[in-house]
Structure formats: C-alpha cells, structure tokens
GROMACS .gro file of C-alpha atoms in nm:
model
  246
    1UNK     CA    1  -1.632   1.258  -4.005
    2UNK     CA    2  -1.713   1.582  -3.827
    3UNK     CA    3  -1.568   1.746  -3.516
    4UNK     CA    4  -1.793   1.721  -3.214
    5UNK     CA    5  -1.883   2.073  -3.088
    6UNK     CA    6  -1.832   1.973  -2.725
    7UNK     CA    7  -1.485   1.839  -2.801
    8UNK     CA    8  -1.405   2.153  -2.999
    9UNK     CA    9  -1.510   2.376  -2.710
   10UNK     CA   10  -1.317   2.170  -2.456
   11UNK     CA   11  -1.007   2.175  -2.678
   12UNK     CA   12  -1.000   2.554  -2.660
   13UNK     CA   13  -0.910   2.525  -2.290
   14UNK     CA   14  -0.614   2.293  -2.347
   15UNK     CA   15  -0.261   2.442  -2.332
   16UNK     CA   16  -0.170   2.623  -2.651
   17UNK     CA   17   0.091   2.471  -2.879
   18UNK     CA   18   0.433   2.634  -2.880
   19UNK     CA   19   0.531   2.527  -3.233
   20UNK     CA   20   0.389   2.416  -3.567
   21UNK     CA   21   0.409   2.049  -3.469
   22UNK     CA   22   0.148   2.095  -3.195
   23UNK     CA   23   0.389   2.056  -2.902
   24UNK     CA   24   0.249   2.182  -2.571
   25UNK     CA   25   0.396   2.181  -2.223
   26UNK     CA   26   0.207   2.117  -1.902
   27UNK     CA   27   0.281   2.007  -1.548
   28UNK     CA   28   0.152   1.983  -1.194
   29UNK     CA   29   0.296   2.261  -0.976
   30UNK     CA   30   0.343   2.162  -0.613
   31UNK     CA   31   0.313   2.362  -0.292
   32UNK     CA   32   0.311   2.133   0.010
   33UNK     CA   33   0.366   2.186   0.381
   34UNK     CA   34   0.448   1.892   0.606
   35UNK     CA   35   0.450   1.931   0.983
   36UNK     CA   36   0.525   1.714   1.283
   37UNK     CA   37   0.511   1.783   1.655
   38UNK     CA   38   0.597   1.538   1.931
   39UNK     CA   39   0.566   1.548   2.307
   40UNK     CA   40   0.698   1.328   2.584
   41UNK     CA   41   0.663   1.327   2.961
   42UNK     CA   42   0.794   1.086   3.225
   43UNK     CA   43   0.711   1.135   3.592
   44UNK     CA   44   0.812   0.928   3.891
   45UNK     CA   45   0.523   0.967   4.133
   46UNK     CA   46   0.685   0.756   4.405
   47UNK     CA   47   0.929   0.472   4.442
   48UNK     CA   48   0.641   0.239   4.352
   49UNK     CA   49   0.455   0.432   4.085
   50UNK     CA   50   0.554   0.596   3.755
   51UNK     CA   51   0.358   0.779   3.486
   52UNK     CA   52   0.433   0.861   3.121
   53UNK     CA   53   0.269   1.040   2.828
   54UNK     CA   54   0.349   1.033   2.456
   55UNK     CA   55   0.199   1.253   2.184
   56UNK     CA   56   0.254   1.295   1.810
   57UNK     CA   57   0.088   1.522   1.554
   58UNK     CA   58   0.144   1.501   1.178
   59UNK     CA   59  -0.001   1.739   0.919
   60UNK     CA   60   0.006   1.743   0.541
   61UNK     CA   61  -0.130   2.041   0.351
   62UNK     CA   62  -0.097   2.042  -0.025
   63UNK     CA   63  -0.246   2.301  -0.257
   64UNK     CA   64  -0.469   2.198  -0.545
   65UNK     CA   65  -0.229   2.234  -0.845
   66UNK     CA   66  -0.496   2.407  -1.053
   67UNK     CA   67  -0.505   2.697  -0.805
   68UNK     CA   68  -0.132   2.745  -0.877
   69UNK     CA   69  -0.180   2.720  -1.255
   70UNK     CA   70  -0.539   2.839  -1.309
   71UNK     CA   71  -0.493   2.883  -1.685
   72UNK     CA   72  -0.393   2.519  -1.741
   73UNK     CA   73  -0.690   2.286  -1.736
   74UNK     CA   74  -0.453   1.986  -1.734
   75UNK     CA   75  -0.328   2.095  -1.391
   76UNK     CA   76  -0.641   1.929  -1.255
   77UNK     CA   77  -0.463   1.592  -1.251
   78UNK     CA   78  -0.407   1.589  -0.876
   79UNK     CA   79  -0.594   1.679  -0.559
   80UNK     CA   80  -0.549   1.926  -0.279
   81UNK     CA   81  -0.478   1.767   0.057
   82UNK     CA   82  -0.558   1.872   0.412
   83UNK     CA   83  -0.463   1.581   0.640
   84UNK     CA   84  -0.395   1.560   1.012
   85UNK     CA   85  -0.304   1.275   1.245
   86UNK     CA   86  -0.301   1.285   1.626
   87UNK     CA   87  -0.198   1.011   1.867
   88UNK     CA   88  -0.185   1.017   2.248
   89UNK     CA   89  -0.081   0.745   2.493
   90UNK     CA   90  -0.092   0.766   2.874
   91UNK     CA   91   0.052   0.499   3.099
   92UNK     CA   92   0.076   0.424   3.469
   93UNK     CA   93   0.284   0.147   3.629
   94UNK     CA   94   0.239   0.055   3.994
   95UNK     CA   95   0.460  -0.190   4.183
   96UNK     CA   96   0.237  -0.344   4.448
   97UNK     CA   97   0.522  -0.550   4.589
   98UNK     CA   98   0.829  -0.734   4.468
   99UNK     CA   99   0.612  -1.002   4.305
  100UNK     CA  100   0.313  -0.803   4.175
  101UNK     CA  101   0.308  -0.524   3.913
  102UNK     CA  102   0.007  -0.348   3.760
  103UNK     CA  103   0.036  -0.163   3.427
  104UNK     CA  104  -0.242   0.059   3.291
  105UNK     CA  105  -0.245   0.219   2.944
  106UNK     CA  106  -0.500   0.439   2.770
  107UNK     CA  107  -0.469   0.564   2.411
  108UNK     CA  108  -0.647   0.761   2.141
  109UNK     CA  109  -0.578   0.817   1.770
  110UNK     CA  110  -0.750   1.050   1.525
  111UNK     CA  111  -0.702   1.075   1.149
  112UNK     CA  112  -0.865   1.346   0.942
  113UNK     CA  113  -0.805   1.318   0.566
  114UNK     CA  114  -0.967   1.565   0.328
  115UNK     CA  115  -0.882   1.539  -0.042
  116UNK     CA  116  -1.051   1.787  -0.272
  117UNK     CA  117  -1.037   1.802  -0.653
  118UNK     CA  118  -0.979   2.104  -0.871
  119UNK     CA  119  -1.268   2.345  -0.906
  120UNK     CA  120  -1.257   2.387  -1.280
  121UNK     CA  121  -1.406   2.685  -1.465
  122UNK     CA  122  -1.782   2.663  -1.503
  123UNK     CA  123  -1.732   2.675  -1.880
  124UNK     CA  124  -1.570   2.330  -1.859
  125UNK     CA  125  -1.852   2.179  -1.653
  126UNK     CA  126  -2.124   1.960  -1.800
  127UNK     CA  127  -2.352   2.261  -1.838
  128UNK     CA  128  -2.078   2.486  -1.972
  129UNK     CA  129  -1.985   2.234  -2.241
  130UNK     CA  130  -2.347   2.181  -2.339
  131UNK     CA  131  -2.375   1.826  -2.204
  132UNK     CA  132  -2.725   1.758  -2.077
  133UNK     CA  133  -2.624   1.588  -1.755
  134UNK     CA  134  -2.552   1.671  -1.393
  135UNK     CA  135  -2.429   1.350  -1.229
  136UNK     CA  136  -2.491   1.338  -0.855
  137UNK     CA  137  -2.544   1.713  -0.840
  138UNK     CA  138  -2.169   1.790  -0.836
  139UNK     CA  139  -2.099   2.122  -1.004
  140UNK     CA  140  -1.775   2.241  -1.163
  141UNK     CA  141  -1.624   1.897  -1.179
  142UNK     CA  142  -1.560   1.724  -1.510
  143UNK     CA  143  -1.384   1.389  -1.543
  144UNK     CA  144  -1.236   1.292  -1.879
  145UNK     CA  145  -0.957   1.058  -1.994
  146UNK     CA  146  -0.812   1.044  -2.345
  147UNK     CA  147  -0.587   0.737  -2.335
  148UNK     CA  148  -0.225   0.817  -2.410
  149UNK     CA  149  -0.297   1.187  -2.440
  150UNK     CA  150  -0.439   1.382  -2.144
  151UNK     CA  151  -0.666   1.366  -1.840
  152UNK     CA  152  -0.894   1.627  -1.689
  153UNK     CA  153  -0.955   1.560  -1.321
  154UNK     CA  154  -0.993   1.182  -1.279
  155UNK     CA  155  -1.156   0.930  -1.047
  156UNK     CA  156  -0.849   0.926  -0.824
  157UNK     CA  157  -0.880   1.303  -0.794
  158UNK     CA  158  -1.232   1.288  -0.651
  159UNK     CA  159  -1.359   1.437  -0.328
  160UNK     CA  160  -1.270   1.220  -0.029
  161UNK     CA  161  -1.350   1.293   0.334
  162UNK     CA  162  -1.213   1.037   0.577
  163UNK     CA  163  -1.229   1.069   0.955
  164UNK     CA  164  -1.112   0.780   1.168
  165UNK     CA  165  -1.102   0.763   1.547
  166UNK     CA  166  -0.992   0.478   1.768
  167UNK     CA  167  -0.936   0.472   2.140
  168UNK     CA  168  -0.917   0.225   2.424
  169UNK     CA  169  -0.730   0.102   2.726
  170UNK     CA  170  -0.564  -0.207   2.865
  171UNK     CA  171  -0.472  -0.312   3.217
  172UNK     CA  172  -0.218  -0.587   3.272
  173UNK     CA  173  -0.116  -0.755   3.595
  174UNK     CA  174   0.203  -0.955   3.630
  175UNK     CA  175   0.243  -1.186   3.931
  176UNK     CA  176   0.551  -1.391   4.017
  177UNK     CA  177   0.490  -1.683   4.249
  178UNK     CA  178   0.788  -1.903   4.319
  179UNK     CA  179   0.914  -2.039   3.990
  180UNK     CA  180   0.600  -1.932   3.807
  181UNK     CA  181   0.501  -1.608   3.635
  182UNK     CA  182   0.133  -1.536   3.575
  183UNK     CA  183   0.005  -1.251   3.354
  184UNK     CA  184  -0.356  -1.151   3.303
  185UNK     CA  185  -0.548  -0.840   3.214
  186UNK     CA  186  -0.831  -0.671   3.027
  187UNK     CA  187  -0.844  -0.451   2.718
  188UNK     CA  188  -1.097  -0.249   2.523
  189UNK     CA  189  -1.077  -0.092   2.176
  190UNK     CA  190  -1.334   0.112   1.984
  191UNK     CA  191  -1.296   0.216   1.620
  192UNK     CA  192  -1.504   0.473   1.433
  193UNK     CA  193  -1.488   0.546   1.059
  194UNK     CA  194  -1.680   0.827   0.890
  195UNK     CA  195  -1.596   0.835   0.521
  196UNK     CA  196  -1.746   0.995   0.211
  197UNK     CA  197  -1.598   0.923  -0.131
  198UNK     CA  198  -1.712   1.048  -0.470
  199UNK     CA  199  -1.478   0.851  -0.700
  200UNK     CA  200  -1.711   0.827  -1.001
  201UNK     CA  201  -2.001   1.035  -0.874
  202UNK     CA  202  -1.938   1.308  -1.132
  203UNK     CA  203  -1.918   1.056  -1.415
  204UNK     CA  204  -1.610   0.973  -1.623
  205UNK     CA  205  -1.570   0.976  -2.000
  206UNK     CA  206  -1.293   0.759  -2.145
  207UNK     CA  207  -1.181   0.784  -2.507
  208UNK     CA  208  -0.964   0.482  -2.581
  209UNK     CA  209  -0.963   0.449  -2.959
  210UNK     CA  210  -1.257   0.231  -3.050
  211UNK     CA  211  -1.194   0.003  -3.349
  212UNK     CA  212  -1.365   0.100  -3.673
  213UNK     CA  213  -1.587  -0.208  -3.647
  214UNK     CA  214  -1.740  -0.048  -3.337
  215UNK     CA  215  -1.781   0.294  -3.493
  216UNK     CA  216  -1.452   0.439  -3.375
  217UNK     CA  217  -1.140   0.557  -3.551
  218UNK     CA  218  -0.886   0.337  -3.375
  219UNK     CA  219  -0.719   0.647  -3.229
  220UNK     CA  220  -0.809   0.793  -2.887
  221UNK     CA  221  -0.752   1.158  -2.985
  222UNK     CA  222  -0.950   1.121  -3.306
  223UNK     CA  223  -1.233   0.954  -3.115
  224UNK     CA  224  -1.230   1.246  -2.869
  225UNK     CA  225  -1.258   1.501  -3.149
  226UNK     CA  226  -1.550   1.309  -3.299
  227UNK     CA  227  -1.719   1.261  -2.960
  228UNK     CA  228  -1.699   0.881  -2.966
  229UNK     CA  229  -1.645   0.780  -2.604
  230UNK     CA  230  -1.548   0.419  -2.537
  231UNK     CA  231  -1.668   0.420  -2.175
  232UNK     CA  232  -1.888   0.634  -1.955
  233UNK     CA  233  -1.871   0.536  -1.590
  234UNK     CA  234  -2.078   0.674  -1.305
  235UNK     CA  235  -2.162   0.565  -0.951
  236UNK     CA  236  -2.337   0.720  -0.652
  237UNK     CA  237  -2.132   0.861  -0.364
  238UNK     CA  238  -1.975   0.593  -0.144
  239UNK     CA  239  -2.036   0.662   0.225
  240UNK     CA  240  -1.892   0.439   0.494
  241UNK     CA  241  -2.003   0.488   0.853
  242UNK     CA  242  -1.863   0.208   1.066
  243UNK     CA  243  -1.827   0.151   1.439
  244UNK     CA  244  -1.674  -0.153   1.607
  245UNK     CA  245  -1.582  -0.260   1.957
  246UNK     CA  246  -1.312  -0.511   2.045
   0.00000   0.00000   0.00000
C-alpha cells in the first residue's frame, strides 16, 4: 500500500504531536455573547379602555472557533452564529358596557438565524489539495470525516441562513346575556420562511474503515492515508421559500 498524496498533504495541517506516541491536543475555543432586552407598557386610556405593549429581543453571537485558533484545522468542527429574535404584542381592551367587552390584539415575530462555517485556508480546499472538484461552487470549504479520529468542518457545520416572520391579529368579543356567555371573534396569521441551507453542498468524504473484501484496510485512519473513502455525499443547496395564511 502507498500513502495517498492528498491525504499526506492534508495531514500536514493537522495538530502536531506532542510526544513520540503521536498524542495531539485540540479543542473548540468559545467566544459567545448572549443578549436579551425586554419592554413593557400598560396604559389606562379611560375607565372603559386600556392598552398594553410587550416586547422582547434575544441575540446570540458566537465566533467561528477557527478564527480563535487559526492554526488548528480541527477547530473547524463548529459554526459561527449570528442569531436574533424579536417579538412585539400590542393589545387594546374596551368595555362597551357591563355585559359586552371587546379585546383586540396584534403581534409580530421575527427570527434571523445565520450560521456560517469556518473559512479554511485555501491550501485545504479542493483545489489546494489537488482534488479535481468544486462542488456547488463553494470555495474554501472542505468536509471530511475519519470515523473515530477527526472531522474537518462537517455537514452540521454548513452555511445556513434562516429568516422567519409571522404576524397577525385577533379580535374577540365577549357578551353576557342573562345566564349565558357568548364569545366570538376573528383572527388572521401570516407566516413567511426564507431559508437557504448548504448541508452537503460542498461534498463530504467519509473514511470509515472499509473491509479488506471491499478494498479497504478495516481501519478508518489507514483508509484515509491510502485515500480509500467509504462514502462521498453531495447534494445541491436546499432553499425553502414558504408563505402561508391562516
């Protein structure tokens, strides 16, 4: 058996061993900022009418670990995150008389989730490693799994852009007549999803230790060094543009 030149080149970017037994240390450094802001207002317009407002904002910003450890190619095992959530509710309650109450509510929610993978050195891209491929036109993104050993990027660390909006209103009327209570109303809800996902768009090599009967060595690391991938998986980008009314 011979060592595959692509595997040999890629191995040169792995963390260096710290002893003669080949032991190497790696990890995913974390820098994350979480934020939350809330707002509340209650206003009594008159003895018959009241108004309220509620607002919440959540943010999550997490650095791509590889930007914190740029010399460790295995620090590509997680994504950077830039997420934000906003929610607003407005309400008005009007007492027409002792037996009739009208309640009006309007709301809006917005979620913006952006997950971005590590931008690896161009030398570790398909072109840099000498692989004649450019899946889906994504540059500087290489996805490889050696089972039980290490992972570079990964399908779960792919680019994801998710924007979701929903808004609507409802108006409810409550009427008490003698011993009876009657409630009726109307509501409207609209949901919008704009999503782009690239889970396997850059392709994914998996070395799992093919049995010798299938041309492998039975060991995932040995198969990697000989360039004997068990699986190559690729798919086009996965857009989702949905709109619904309720």
